[in-house]
mmCIF file of C-alpha atoms in Angstrom:
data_model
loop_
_atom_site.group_PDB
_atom_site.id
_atom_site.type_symbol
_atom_site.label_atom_id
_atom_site.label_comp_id
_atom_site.label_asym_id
_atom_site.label_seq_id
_atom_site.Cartn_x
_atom_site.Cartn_y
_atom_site.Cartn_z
ATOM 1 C CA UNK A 1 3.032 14.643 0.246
ATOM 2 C CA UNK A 2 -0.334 15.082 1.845
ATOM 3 C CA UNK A 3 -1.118 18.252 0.354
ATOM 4 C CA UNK A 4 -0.742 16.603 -3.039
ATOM 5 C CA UNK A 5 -2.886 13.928 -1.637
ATOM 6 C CA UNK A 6 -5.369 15.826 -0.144
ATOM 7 C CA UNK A 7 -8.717 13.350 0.368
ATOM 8 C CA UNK A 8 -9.746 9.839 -0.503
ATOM 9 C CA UNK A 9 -9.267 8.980 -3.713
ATOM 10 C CA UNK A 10 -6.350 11.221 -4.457
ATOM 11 C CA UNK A 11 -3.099 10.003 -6.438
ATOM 12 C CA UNK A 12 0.665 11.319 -7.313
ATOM 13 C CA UNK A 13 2.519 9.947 -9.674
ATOM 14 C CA UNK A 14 6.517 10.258 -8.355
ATOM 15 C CA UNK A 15 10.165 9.299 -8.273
ATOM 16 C CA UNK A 16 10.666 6.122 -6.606
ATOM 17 C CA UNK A 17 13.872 7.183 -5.381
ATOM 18 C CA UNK A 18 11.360 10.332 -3.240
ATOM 19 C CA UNK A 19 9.144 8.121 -1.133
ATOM 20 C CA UNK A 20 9.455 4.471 0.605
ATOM 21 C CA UNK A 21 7.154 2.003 2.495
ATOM 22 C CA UNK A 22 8.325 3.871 5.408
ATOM 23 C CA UNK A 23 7.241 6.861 3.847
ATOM 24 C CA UNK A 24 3.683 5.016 3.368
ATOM 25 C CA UNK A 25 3.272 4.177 6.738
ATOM 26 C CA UNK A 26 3.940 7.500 8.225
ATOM 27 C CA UNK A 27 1.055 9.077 6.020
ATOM 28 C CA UNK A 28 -1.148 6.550 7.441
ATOM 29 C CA UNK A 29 0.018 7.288 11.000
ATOM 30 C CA UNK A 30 -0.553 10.917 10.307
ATOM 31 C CA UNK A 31 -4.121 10.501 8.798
ATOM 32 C CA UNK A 32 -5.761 6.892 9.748
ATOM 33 C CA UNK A 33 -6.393 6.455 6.100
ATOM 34 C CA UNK A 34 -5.324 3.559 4.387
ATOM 35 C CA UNK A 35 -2.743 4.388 1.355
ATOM 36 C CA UNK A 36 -2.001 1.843 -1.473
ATOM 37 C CA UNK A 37 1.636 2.412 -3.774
ATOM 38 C CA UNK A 38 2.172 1.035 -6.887
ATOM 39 C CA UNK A 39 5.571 0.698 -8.502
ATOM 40 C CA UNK A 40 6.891 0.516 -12.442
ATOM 41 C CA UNK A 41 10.837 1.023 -12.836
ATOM 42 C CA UNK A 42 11.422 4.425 -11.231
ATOM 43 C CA UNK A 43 8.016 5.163 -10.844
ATOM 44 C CA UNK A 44 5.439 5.068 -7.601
ATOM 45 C CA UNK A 45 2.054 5.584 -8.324
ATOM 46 C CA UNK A 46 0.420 6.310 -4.397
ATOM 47 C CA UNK A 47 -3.522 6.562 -4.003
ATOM 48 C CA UNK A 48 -5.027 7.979 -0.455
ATOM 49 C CA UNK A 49 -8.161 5.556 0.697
ATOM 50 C CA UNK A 50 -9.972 6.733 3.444
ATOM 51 C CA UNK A 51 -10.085 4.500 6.829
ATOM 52 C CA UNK A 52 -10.901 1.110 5.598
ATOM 53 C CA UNK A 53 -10.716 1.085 1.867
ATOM 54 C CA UNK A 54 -8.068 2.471 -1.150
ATOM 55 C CA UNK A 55 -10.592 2.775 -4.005
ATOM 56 C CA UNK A 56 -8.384 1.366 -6.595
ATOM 57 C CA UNK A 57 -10.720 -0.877 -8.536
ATOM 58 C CA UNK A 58 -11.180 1.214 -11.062
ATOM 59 C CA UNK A 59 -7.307 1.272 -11.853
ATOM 60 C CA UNK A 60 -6.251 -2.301 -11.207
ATOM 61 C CA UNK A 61 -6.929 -2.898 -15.560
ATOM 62 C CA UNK A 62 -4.978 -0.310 -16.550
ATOM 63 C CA UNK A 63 -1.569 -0.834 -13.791
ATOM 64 C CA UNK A 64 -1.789 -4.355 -14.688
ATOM 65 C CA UNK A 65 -1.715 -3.651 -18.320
ATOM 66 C CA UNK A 66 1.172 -1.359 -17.997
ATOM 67 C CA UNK A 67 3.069 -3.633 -15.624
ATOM 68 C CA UNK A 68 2.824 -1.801 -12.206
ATOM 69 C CA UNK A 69 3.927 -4.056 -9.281
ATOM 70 C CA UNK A 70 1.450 -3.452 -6.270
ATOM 71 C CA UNK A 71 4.389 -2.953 -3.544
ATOM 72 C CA UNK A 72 2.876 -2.097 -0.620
ATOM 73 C CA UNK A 73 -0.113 -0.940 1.289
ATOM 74 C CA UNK A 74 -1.375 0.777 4.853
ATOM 75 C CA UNK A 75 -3.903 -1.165 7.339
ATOM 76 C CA UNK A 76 -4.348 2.003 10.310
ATOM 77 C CA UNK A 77 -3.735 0.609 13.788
ATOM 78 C CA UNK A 78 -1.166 -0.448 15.617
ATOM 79 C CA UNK A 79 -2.061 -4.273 16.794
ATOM 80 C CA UNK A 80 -1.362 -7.647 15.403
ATOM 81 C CA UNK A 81 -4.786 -7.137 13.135
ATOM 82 C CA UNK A 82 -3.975 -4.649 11.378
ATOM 83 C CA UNK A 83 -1.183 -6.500 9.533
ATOM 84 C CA UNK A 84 -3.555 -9.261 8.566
ATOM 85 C CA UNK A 85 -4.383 -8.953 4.759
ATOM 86 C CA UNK A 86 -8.658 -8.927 3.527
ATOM 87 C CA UNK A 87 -10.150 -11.742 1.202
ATOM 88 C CA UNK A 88 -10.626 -12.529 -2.358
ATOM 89 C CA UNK A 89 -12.726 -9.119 -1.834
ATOM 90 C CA UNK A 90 -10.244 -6.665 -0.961
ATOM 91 C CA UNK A 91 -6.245 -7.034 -0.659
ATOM 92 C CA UNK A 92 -5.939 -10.990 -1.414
ATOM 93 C CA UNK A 93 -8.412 -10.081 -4.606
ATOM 94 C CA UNK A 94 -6.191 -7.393 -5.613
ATOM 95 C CA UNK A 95 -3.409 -9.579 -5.455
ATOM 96 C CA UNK A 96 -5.128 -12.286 -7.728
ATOM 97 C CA UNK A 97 -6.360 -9.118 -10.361
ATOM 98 C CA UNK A 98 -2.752 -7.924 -10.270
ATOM 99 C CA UNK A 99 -1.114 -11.476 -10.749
ATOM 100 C CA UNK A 100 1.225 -11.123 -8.040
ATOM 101 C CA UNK A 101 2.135 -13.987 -5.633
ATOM 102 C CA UNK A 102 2.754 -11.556 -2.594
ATOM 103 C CA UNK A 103 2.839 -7.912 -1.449
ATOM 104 C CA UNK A 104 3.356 -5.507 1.458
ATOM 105 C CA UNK A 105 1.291 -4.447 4.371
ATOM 106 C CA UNK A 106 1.679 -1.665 6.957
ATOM 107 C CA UNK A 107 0.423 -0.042 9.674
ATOM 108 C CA UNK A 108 0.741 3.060 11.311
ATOM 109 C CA UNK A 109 3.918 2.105 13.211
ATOM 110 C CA UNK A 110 5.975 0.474 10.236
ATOM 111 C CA UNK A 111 5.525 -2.891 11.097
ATOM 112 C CA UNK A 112 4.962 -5.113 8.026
ATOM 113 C CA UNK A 113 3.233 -8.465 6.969
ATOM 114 C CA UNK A 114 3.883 -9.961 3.597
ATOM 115 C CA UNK A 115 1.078 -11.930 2.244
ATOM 116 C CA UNK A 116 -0.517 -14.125 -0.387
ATOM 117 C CA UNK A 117 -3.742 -14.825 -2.343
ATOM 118 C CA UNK A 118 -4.369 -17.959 0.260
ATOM 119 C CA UNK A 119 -4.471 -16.988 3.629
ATOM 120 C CA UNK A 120 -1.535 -18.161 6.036
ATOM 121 C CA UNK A 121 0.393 -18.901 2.533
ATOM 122 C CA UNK A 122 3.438 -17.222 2.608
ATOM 123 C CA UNK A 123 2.809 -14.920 5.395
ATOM 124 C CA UNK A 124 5.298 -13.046 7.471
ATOM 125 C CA UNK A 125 4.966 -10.736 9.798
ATOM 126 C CA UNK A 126 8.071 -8.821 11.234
ATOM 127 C CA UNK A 127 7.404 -6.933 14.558
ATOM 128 C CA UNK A 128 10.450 -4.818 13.756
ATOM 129 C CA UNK A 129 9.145 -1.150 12.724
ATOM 130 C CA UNK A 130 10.488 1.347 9.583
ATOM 131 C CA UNK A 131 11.493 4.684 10.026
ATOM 132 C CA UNK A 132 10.059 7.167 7.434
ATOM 133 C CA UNK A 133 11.816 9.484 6.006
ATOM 134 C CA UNK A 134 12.470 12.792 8.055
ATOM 135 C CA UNK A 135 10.437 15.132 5.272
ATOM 136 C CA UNK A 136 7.426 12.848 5.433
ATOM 137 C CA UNK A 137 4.320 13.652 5.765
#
């Protein structure tokens, strides 16, 4: 996956029955970049940020338009902040642009938060980790 995803900026278009969050999070444990997926029926659209941004803004008309569901994103780290979602500027924002009450976080151990737009709405974070898949990175 990461040679088809080679620097920031980079997106592949594949099967969603190839690649999981799991998956996700072990390209951001392998890299420290963040990585953003997108999902429409038995499609995953997934986009390589670099260490603190996925520079998506520029797509977020067209997914929206064509129904993509933003599943899931990667945070790098391994402590309690990196689960915790960004403002109206960055992940809660996307949320808002993509009209989605919730989505996925990650970091680079599998653990996940679900958040909302408003902060400490219909947050959860599980300290349980995922394992990826054994061909991933």
């Amino acid at each position: 996956m990461l040679e088809t995803l080679p620097k920031a900026r980079s997106a592949v278009l594949i099967k969603k029955s190839d690649f999981n969050v799991a998956d996700l999070a072990a390209l951001t444990a392998k890299t420290g970049d963040e990585f953003a997926m997108f999902t429409l029926g038995g499609r995953r659209l997934i986009v390589r940020g670099d260490q603190t941004k996925i520079y998506i803004d520029a797509l977020m008309p067209k997914l929206k338009q064509e129904g993509w569901t933003w599943s899931a994103h990667t945070h790098p780290g391994t402590t309690h902040a990196s689960l915790t979602a960004s403002g109206m500027q960055g992940d809660r924002g996307v949320l808002m642009l993509m009209d989605q009450e919730q989505s996925l976080i990650l970091n680079s151990t599998g653990k996940r938060s679900i958040f909302g737009v408003q902060e400490g709405v219909q947050e959860h974070i599980s300290t349980n980790s995922i394992k990826a898949r054994n061909n991933t990175p």
